[in-house]
mmCIF file of C-alpha atoms in Angstrom:
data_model
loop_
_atom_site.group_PDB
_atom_site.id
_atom_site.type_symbol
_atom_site.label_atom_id
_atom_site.label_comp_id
_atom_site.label_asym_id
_atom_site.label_seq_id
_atom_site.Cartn_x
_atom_site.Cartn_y
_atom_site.Cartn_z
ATOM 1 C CA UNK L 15 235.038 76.528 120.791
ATOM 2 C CA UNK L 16 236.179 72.422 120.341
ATOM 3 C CA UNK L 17 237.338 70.284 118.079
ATOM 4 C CA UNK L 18 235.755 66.690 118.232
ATOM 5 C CA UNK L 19 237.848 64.063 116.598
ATOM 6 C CA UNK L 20 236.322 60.323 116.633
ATOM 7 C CA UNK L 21 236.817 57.456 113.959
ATOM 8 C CA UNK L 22 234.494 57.549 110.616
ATOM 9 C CA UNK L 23 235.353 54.557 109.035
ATOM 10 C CA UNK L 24 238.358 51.722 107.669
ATOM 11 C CA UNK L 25 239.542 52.324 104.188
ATOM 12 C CA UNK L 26 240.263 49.052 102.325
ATOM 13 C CA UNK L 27 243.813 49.541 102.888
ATOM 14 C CA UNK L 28 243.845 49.808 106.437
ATOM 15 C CA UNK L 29 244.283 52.968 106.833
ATOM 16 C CA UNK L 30 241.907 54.893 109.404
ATOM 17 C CA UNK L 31 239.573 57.780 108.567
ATOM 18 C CA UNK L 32 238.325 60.090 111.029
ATOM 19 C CA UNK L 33 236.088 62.915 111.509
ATOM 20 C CA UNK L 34 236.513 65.965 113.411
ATOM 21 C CA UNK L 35 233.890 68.322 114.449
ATOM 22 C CA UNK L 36 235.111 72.154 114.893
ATOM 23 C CA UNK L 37 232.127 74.248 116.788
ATOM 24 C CA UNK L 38 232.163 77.223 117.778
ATOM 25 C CA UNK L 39 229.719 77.285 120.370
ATOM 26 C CA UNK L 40 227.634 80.307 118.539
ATOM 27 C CA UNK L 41 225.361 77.961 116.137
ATOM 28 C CA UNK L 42 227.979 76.824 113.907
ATOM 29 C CA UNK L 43 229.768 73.752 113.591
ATOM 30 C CA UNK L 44 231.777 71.753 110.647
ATOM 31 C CA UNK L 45 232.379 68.290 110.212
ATOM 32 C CA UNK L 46 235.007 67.224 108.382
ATOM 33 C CA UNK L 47 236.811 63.812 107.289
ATOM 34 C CA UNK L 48 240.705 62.669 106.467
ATOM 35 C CA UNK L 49 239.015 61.117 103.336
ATOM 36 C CA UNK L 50 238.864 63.519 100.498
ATOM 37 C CA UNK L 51 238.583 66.509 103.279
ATOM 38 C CA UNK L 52 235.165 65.932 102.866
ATOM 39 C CA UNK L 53 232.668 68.533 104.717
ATOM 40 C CA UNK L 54 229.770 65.905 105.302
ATOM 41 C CA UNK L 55 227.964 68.413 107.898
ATOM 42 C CA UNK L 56 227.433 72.278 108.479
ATOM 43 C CA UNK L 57 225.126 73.017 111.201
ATOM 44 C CA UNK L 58 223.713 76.228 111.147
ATOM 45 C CA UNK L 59 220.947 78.029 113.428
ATOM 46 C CA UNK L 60 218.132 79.194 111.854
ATOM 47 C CA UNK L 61 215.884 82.251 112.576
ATOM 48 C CA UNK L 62 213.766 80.239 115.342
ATOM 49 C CA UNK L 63 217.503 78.816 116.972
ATOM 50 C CA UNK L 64 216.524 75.238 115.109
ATOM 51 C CA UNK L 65 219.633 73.626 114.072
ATOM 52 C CA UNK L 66 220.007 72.570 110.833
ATOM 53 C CA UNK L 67 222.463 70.503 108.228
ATOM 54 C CA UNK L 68 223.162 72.637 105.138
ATOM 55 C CA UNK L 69 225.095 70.754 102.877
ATOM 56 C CA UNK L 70 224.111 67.275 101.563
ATOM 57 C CA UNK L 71 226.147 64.570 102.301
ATOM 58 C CA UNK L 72 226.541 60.565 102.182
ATOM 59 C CA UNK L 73 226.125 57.897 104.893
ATOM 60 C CA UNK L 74 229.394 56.103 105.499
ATOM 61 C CA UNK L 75 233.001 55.940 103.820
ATOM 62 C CA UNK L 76 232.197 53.027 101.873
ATOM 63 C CA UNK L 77 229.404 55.403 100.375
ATOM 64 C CA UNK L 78 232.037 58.133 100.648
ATOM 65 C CA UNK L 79 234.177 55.601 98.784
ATOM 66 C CA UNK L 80 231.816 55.471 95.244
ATOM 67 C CA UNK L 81 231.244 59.532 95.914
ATOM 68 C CA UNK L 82 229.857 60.279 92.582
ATOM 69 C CA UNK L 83 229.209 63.744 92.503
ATOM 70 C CA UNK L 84 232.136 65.199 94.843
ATOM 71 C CA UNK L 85 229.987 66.028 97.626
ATOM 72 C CA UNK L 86 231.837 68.086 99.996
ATOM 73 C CA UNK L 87 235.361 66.883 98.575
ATOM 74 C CA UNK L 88 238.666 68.982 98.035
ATOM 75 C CA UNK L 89 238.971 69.110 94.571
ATOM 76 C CA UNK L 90 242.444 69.288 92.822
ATOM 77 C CA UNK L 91 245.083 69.433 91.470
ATOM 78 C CA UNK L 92 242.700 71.001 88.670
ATOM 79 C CA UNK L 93 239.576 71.763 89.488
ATOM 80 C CA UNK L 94 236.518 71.698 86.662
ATOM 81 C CA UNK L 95 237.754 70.907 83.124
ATOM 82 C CA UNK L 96 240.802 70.154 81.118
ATOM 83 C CA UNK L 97 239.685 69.561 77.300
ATOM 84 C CA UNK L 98 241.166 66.244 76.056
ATOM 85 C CA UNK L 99 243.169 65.872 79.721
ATOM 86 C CA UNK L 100 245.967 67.375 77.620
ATOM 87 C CA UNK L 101 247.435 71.005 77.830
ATOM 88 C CA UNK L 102 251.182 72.679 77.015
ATOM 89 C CA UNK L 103 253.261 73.946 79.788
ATOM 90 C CA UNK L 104 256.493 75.095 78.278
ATOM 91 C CA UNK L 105 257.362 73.441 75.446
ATOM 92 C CA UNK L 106 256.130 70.138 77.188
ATOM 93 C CA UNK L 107 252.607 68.857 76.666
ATOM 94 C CA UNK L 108 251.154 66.994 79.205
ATOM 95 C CA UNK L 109 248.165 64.093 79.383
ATOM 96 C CA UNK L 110 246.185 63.686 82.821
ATOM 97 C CA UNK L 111 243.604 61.444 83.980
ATOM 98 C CA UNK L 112 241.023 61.017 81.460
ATOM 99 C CA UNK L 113 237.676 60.566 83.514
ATOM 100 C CA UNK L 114 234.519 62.560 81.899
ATOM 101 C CA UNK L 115 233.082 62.272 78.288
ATOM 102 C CA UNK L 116 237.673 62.219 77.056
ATOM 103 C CA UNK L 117 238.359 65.310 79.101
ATOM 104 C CA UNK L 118 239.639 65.313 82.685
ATOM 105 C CA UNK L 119 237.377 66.765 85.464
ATOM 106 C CA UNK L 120 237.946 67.295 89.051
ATOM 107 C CA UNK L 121 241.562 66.365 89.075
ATOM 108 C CA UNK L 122 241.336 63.343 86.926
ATOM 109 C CA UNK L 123 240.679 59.439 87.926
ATOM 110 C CA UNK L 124 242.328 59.480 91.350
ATOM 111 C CA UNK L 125 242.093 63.134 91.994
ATOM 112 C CA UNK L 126 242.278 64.934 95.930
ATOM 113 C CA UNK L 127 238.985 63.785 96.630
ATOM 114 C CA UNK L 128 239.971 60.099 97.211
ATOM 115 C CA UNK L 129 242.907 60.735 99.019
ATOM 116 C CA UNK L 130 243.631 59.765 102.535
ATOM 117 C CA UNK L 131 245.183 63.526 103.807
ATOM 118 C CA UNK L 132 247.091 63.880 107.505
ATOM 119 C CA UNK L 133 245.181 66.143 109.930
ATOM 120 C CA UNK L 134 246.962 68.365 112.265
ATOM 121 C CA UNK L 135 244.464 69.813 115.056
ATOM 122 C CA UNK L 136 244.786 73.650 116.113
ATOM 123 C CA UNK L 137 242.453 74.028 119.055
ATOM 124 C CA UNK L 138 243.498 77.323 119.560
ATOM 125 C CA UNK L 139 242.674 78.575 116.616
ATOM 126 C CA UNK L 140 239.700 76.023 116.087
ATOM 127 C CA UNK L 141 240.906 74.647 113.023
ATOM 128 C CA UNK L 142 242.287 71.711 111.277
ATOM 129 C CA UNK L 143 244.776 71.981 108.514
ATOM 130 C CA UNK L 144 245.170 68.856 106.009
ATOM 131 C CA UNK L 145 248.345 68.168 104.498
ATOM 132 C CA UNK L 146 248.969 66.090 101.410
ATOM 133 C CA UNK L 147 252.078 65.404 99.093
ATOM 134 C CA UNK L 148 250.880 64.868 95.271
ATOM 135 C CA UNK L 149 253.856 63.114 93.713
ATOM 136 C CA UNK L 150 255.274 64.192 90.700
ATOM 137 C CA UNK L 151 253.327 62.423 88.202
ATOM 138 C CA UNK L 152 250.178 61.387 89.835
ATOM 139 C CA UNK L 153 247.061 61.930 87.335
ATOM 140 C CA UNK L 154 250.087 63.086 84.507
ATOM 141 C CA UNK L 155 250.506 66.661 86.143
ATOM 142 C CA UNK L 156 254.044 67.333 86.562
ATOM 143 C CA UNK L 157 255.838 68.214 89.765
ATOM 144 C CA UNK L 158 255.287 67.422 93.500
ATOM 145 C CA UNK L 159 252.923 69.323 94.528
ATOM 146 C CA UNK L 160 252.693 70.026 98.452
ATOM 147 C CA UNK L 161 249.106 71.018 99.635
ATOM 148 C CA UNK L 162 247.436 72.201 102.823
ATOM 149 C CA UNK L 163 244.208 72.782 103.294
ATOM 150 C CA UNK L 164 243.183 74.530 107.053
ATOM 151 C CA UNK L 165 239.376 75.025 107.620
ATOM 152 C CA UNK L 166 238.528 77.069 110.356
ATOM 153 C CA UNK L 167 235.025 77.471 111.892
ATOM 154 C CA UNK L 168 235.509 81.133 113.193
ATOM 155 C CA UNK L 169 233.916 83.238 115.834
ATOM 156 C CA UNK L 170 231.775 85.175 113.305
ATOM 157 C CA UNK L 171 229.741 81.812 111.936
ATOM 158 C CA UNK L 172 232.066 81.118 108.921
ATOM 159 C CA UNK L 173 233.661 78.441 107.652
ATOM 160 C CA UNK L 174 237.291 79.470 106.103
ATOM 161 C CA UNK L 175 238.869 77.400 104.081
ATOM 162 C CA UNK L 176 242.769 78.807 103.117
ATOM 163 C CA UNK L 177 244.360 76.560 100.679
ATOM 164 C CA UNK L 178 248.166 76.681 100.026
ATOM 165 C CA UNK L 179 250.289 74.736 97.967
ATOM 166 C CA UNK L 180 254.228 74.694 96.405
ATOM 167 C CA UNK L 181 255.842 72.914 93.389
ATOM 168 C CA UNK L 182 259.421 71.325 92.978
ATOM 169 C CA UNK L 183 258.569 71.735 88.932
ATOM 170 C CA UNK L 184 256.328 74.273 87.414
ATOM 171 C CA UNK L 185 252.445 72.781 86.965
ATOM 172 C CA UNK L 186 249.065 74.085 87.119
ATOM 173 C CA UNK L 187 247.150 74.188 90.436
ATOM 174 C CA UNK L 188 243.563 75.062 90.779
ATOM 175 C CA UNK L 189 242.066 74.162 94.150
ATOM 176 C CA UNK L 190 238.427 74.087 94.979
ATOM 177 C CA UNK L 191 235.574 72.593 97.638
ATOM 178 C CA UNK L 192 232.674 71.025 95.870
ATOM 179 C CA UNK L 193 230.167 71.663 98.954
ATOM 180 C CA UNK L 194 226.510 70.954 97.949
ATOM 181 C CA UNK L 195 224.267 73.676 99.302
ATOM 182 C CA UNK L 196 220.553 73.563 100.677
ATOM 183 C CA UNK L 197 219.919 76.192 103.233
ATOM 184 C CA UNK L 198 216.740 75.015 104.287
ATOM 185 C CA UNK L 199 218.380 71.764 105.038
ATOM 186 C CA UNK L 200 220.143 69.110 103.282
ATOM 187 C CA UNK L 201 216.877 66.767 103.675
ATOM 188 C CA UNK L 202 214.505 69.765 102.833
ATOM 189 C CA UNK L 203 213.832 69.145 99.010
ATOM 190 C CA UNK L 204 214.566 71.354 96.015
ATOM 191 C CA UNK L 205 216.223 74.485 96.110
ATOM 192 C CA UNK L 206 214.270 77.061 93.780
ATOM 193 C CA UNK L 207 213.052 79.058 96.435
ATOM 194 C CA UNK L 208 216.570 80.133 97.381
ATOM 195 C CA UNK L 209 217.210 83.289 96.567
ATOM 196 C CA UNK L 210 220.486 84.226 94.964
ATOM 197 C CA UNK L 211 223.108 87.448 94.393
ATOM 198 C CA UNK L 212 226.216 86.603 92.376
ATOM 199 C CA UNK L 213 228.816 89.755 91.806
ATOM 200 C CA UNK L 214 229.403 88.800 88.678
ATOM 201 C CA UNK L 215 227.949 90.670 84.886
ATOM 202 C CA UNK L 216 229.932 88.054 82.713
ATOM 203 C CA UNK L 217 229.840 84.673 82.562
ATOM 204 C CA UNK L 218 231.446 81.733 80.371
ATOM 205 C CA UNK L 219 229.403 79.734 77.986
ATOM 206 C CA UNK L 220 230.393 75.888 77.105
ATOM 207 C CA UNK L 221 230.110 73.420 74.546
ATOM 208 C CA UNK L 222 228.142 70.196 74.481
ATOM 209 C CA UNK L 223 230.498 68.212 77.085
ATOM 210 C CA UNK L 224 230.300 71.481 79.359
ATOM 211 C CA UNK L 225 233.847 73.034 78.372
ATOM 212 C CA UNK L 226 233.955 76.561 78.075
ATOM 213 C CA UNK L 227 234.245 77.537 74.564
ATOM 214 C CA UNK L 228 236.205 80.665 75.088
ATOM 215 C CA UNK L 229 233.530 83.380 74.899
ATOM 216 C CA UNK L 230 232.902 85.991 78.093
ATOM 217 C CA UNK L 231 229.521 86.796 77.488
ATOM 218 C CA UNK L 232 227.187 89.568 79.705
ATOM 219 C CA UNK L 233 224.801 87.938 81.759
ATOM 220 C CA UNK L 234 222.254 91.068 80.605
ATOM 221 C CA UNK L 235 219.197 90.088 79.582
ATOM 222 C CA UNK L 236 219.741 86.354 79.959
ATOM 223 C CA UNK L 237 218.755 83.593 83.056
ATOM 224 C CA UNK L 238 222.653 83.921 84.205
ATOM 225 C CA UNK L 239 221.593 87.324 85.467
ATOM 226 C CA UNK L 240 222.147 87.468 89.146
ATOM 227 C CA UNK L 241 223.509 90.633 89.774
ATOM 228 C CA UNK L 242 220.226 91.487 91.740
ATOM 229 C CA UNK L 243 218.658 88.514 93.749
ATOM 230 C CA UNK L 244 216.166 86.187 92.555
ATOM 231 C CA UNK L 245 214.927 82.766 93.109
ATOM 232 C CA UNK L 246 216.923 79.762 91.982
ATOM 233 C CA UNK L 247 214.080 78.068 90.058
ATOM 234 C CA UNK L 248 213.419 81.098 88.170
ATOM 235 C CA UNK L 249 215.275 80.591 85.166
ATOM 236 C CA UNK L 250 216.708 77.364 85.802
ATOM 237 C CA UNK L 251 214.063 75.804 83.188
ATOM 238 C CA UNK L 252 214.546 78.543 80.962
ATOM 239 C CA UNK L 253 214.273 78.259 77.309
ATOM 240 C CA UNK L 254 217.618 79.068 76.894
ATOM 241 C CA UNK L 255 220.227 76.813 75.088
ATOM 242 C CA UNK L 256 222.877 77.020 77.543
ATOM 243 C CA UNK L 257 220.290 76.142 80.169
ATOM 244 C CA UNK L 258 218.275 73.767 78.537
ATOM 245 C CA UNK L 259 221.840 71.696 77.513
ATOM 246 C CA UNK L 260 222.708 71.063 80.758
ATOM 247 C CA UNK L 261 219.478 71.047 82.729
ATOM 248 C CA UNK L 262 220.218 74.192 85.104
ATOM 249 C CA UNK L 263 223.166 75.941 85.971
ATOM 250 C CA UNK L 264 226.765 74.605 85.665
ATOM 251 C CA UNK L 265 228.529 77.418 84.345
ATOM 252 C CA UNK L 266 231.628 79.428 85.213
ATOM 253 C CA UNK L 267 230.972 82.962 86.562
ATOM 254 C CA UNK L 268 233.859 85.762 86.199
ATOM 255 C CA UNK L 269 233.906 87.100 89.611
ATOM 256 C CA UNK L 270 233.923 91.235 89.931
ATOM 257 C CA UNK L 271 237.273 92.670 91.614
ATOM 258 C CA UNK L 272 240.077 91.509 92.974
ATOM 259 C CA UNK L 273 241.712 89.769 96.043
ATOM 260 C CA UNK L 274 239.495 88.343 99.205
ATOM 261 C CA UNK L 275 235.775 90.165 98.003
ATOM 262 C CA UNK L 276 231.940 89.119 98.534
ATOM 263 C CA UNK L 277 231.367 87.016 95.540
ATOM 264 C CA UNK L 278 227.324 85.969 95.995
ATOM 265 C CA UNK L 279 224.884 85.814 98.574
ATOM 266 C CA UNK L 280 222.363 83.161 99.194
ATOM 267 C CA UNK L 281 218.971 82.917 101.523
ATOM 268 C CA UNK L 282 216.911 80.083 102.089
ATOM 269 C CA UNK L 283 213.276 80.293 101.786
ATOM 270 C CA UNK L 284 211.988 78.752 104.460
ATOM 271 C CA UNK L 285 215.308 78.646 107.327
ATOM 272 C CA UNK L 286 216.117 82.441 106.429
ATOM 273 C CA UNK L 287 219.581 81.134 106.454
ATOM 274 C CA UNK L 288 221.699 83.643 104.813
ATOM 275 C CA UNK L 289 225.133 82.424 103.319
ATOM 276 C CA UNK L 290 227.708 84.886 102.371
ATOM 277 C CA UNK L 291 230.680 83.865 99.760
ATOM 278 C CA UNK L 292 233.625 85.769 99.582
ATOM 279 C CA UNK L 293 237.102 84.568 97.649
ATOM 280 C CA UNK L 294 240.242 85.899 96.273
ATOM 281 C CA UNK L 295 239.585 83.803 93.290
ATOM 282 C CA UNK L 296 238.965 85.269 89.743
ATOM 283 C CA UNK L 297 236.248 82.799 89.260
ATOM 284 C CA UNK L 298 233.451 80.819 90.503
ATOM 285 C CA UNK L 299 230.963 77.960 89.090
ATOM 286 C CA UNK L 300 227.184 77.492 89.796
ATOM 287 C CA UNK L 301 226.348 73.872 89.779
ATOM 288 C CA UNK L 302 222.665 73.234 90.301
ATOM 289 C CA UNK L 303 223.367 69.466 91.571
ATOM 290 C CA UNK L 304 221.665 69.052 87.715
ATOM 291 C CA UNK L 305 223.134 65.199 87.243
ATOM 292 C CA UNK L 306 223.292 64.495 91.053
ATOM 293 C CA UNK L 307 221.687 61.081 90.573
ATOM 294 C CA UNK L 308 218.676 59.948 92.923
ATOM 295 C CA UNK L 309 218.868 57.738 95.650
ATOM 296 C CA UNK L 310 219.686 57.120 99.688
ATOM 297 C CA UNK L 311 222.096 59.596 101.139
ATOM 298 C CA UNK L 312 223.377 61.059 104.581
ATOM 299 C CA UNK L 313 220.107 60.138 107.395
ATOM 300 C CA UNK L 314 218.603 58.369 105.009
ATOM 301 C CA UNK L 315 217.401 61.063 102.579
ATOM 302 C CA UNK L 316 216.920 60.718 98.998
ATOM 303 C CA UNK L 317 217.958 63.461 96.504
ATOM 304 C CA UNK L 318 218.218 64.246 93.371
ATOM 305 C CA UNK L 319 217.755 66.653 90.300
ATOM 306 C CA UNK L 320 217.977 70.538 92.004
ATOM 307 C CA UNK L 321 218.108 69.221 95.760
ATOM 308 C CA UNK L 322 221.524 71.704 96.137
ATOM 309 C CA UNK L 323 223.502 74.323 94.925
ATOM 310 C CA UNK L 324 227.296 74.052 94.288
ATOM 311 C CA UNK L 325 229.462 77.883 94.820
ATOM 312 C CA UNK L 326 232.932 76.549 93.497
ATOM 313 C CA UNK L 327 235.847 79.482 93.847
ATOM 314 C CA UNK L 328 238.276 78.451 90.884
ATOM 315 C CA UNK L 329 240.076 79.653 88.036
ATOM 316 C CA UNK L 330 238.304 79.640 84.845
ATOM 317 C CA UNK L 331 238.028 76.115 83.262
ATOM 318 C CA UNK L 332 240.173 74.951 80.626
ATOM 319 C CA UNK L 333 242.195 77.815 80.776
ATOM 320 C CA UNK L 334 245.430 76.404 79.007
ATOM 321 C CA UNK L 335 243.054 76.401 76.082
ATOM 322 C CA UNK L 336 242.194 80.162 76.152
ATOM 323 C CA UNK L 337 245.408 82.750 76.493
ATOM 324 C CA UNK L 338 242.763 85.177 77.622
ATOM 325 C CA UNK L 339 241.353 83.509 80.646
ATOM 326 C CA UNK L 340 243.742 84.066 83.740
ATOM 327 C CA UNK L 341 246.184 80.826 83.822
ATOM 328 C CA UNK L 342 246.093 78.283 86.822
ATOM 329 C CA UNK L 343 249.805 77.969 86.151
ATOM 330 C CA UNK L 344 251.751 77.518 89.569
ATOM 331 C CA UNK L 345 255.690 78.247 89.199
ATOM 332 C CA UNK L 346 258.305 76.252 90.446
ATOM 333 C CA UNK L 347 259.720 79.376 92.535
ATOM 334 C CA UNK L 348 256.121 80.767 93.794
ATOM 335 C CA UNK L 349 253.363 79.719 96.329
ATOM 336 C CA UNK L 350 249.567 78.868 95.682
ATOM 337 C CA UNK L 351 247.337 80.680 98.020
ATOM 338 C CA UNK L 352 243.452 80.520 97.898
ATOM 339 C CA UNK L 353 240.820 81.471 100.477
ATOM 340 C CA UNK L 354 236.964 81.330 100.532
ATOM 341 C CA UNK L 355 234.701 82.035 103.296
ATOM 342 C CA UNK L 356 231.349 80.900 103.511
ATOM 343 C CA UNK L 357 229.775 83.286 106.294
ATOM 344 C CA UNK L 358 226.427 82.315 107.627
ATOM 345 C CA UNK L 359 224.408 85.747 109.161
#
């Protein structure tokens, strides 16, 4: 086990961003930087020992810098939606950052993804734990919000992520990573071959702009059906109206159970690279990288349309809007916990 740390790049401000590489000396290894706590490489063995790079990533920070898309990023303080970037808390209403089509997504204009975060090294436990201090204010969410986020690349090929976080005021906190997926290799092409479980018999519907209109509805007998496994690409062209709107999958799934449980399995087709999900969270989204936009990334590789898949543990979006989702409300006197493991067997 190690942790590499070596410099990544110079923000325009000065400050300096490094990477650090946790391995684990079984096939697995993370790189991760101070910017955004971007992942920007997973390294996995594959059935013949071949190493390979499972998420996709950019080239530099100043690409890192423009990172349409979230790849790899910590997403907060509110992760996916917020209709109109305005919700009630109390009695108070409260406007954030305005940044997608009038709603707020992903945290809002400056959200955790372009932060610069403070890295703490824990060799013995081969992890890193990121630290950040959200002022009270910042995006219009109210309170000071205290985050950590440790990954850990453990002894069983996983990468944990624990997220915790604490308010001087109450506020909502909903903490996510927006990892892009390709288990045959970020520079391997589309991803319908991939075969997919998700524990889940209910998902959420949305609206035109992608907000969740409130319903629950049973995946039976539709294309969000994957309690048993099946390929990616088979549905994701369905003629379905909540697949056809949006061009694939980017929908919210209700997650069966409660506290730290498998929440979907995924193979690729060609590595047999098997990645196992499991989060305490009530909720996760499918994102089918369906408006990643084309062009040069990390090595040199050009994606685009389907090249990934996105596994986002969350609460549900929009939930201020909808007193029947479970609330992403965090309480003055109470602490935010959230873990997900991906698990590569």
């Amino acid at each position: 086990m190690s942790i590499e740390k070596k410099k990544f790049g110079i923000m325009p401000s000065g400050d300096v961003i490094y990477s650090y590489k946790i391995d684990n000396g079984k096939g697995l290894s993370a790189e991760i930087i101070s910017y955004g706590g971007i992942v920007t490489r997973l390294l996995v063995a594959d059935k013949n020992g071949c190493t390979r790079d499972v998420v996709l990533g950019r080239s530099s920070l100043e690409q890192y810098l423009k990172n349409d898309g979230y790849l790899g990023a910590i997403i907060g303080r509110h992760a996916n939606r917020i209709a109109k970037g305005s919700f009630t808390l109390g009695n108070e209403c409260f406007n954030v950052g305005i940044n997608e089509n009038g709603n707020s997504l992903h945290g809002g204009r400056e959200g955790f993804d372009k932060k610069v975060w403070n890295v703490l090294e824990l060799p013995q436990e081969n992890a890193i734990e990121l630290s950040y201090v959200s002022k009270d204010g910042e995006e219009g969410f109210p309170g000071e919000l205290d985050v950590t986020v440790k990954y850990t690349v453990t002894d069983d090929n996983a990468l944990k992520i624990e997220y915790s976080a604490s308010s001087d005021k109450d506020t909502l906190c909903n903490l996510t990573n927006h990892s892009y997926f390709n288990l045959n290799g970020h520079d391997s092409g589309k991803i319908y071959g991939h075969v997919l479980q998700i524990n889940s018999g209910f998902y959420t519907p949305n609206d035109d702009e992608g907000m969740p209109t409130g319903e629950v509805l049973s995946v039976f007998g539709t294309p969000f059906d994957y309690r048993v496994p099946k390929p990616i690409g088979q549905d994701i062209n369905a003629d379905f109206e909540q697949i056809q709107k949006f061009g694939g999958y980017d929908h919210n799934y209700a997650i069966q159970g409660r506290g730290l449980r498998l929440a979907a399995v995924a193979t690729g087709d060609s590595s047999d690279i098997t990645m196992q999900v499991y989060t305490d969270c009530p909720a996760m989204q499918l994102y089918t990288s369906n408006m990643l936009g084309s062009g040069v990334y990390k090595d040199g590789e050009e994606y685009g349309t389907h090249s990934a898949f996105c596994l986002e543990a969350q609460a549900f979006p929009n939930a201020m809007a909808h007193s029947h989702y479970p609330d992403p409300i965090l309480r003055q006197s109470e602490k935010y916990t959230q873990t997900t493991i991906y698990r590569f067997v």
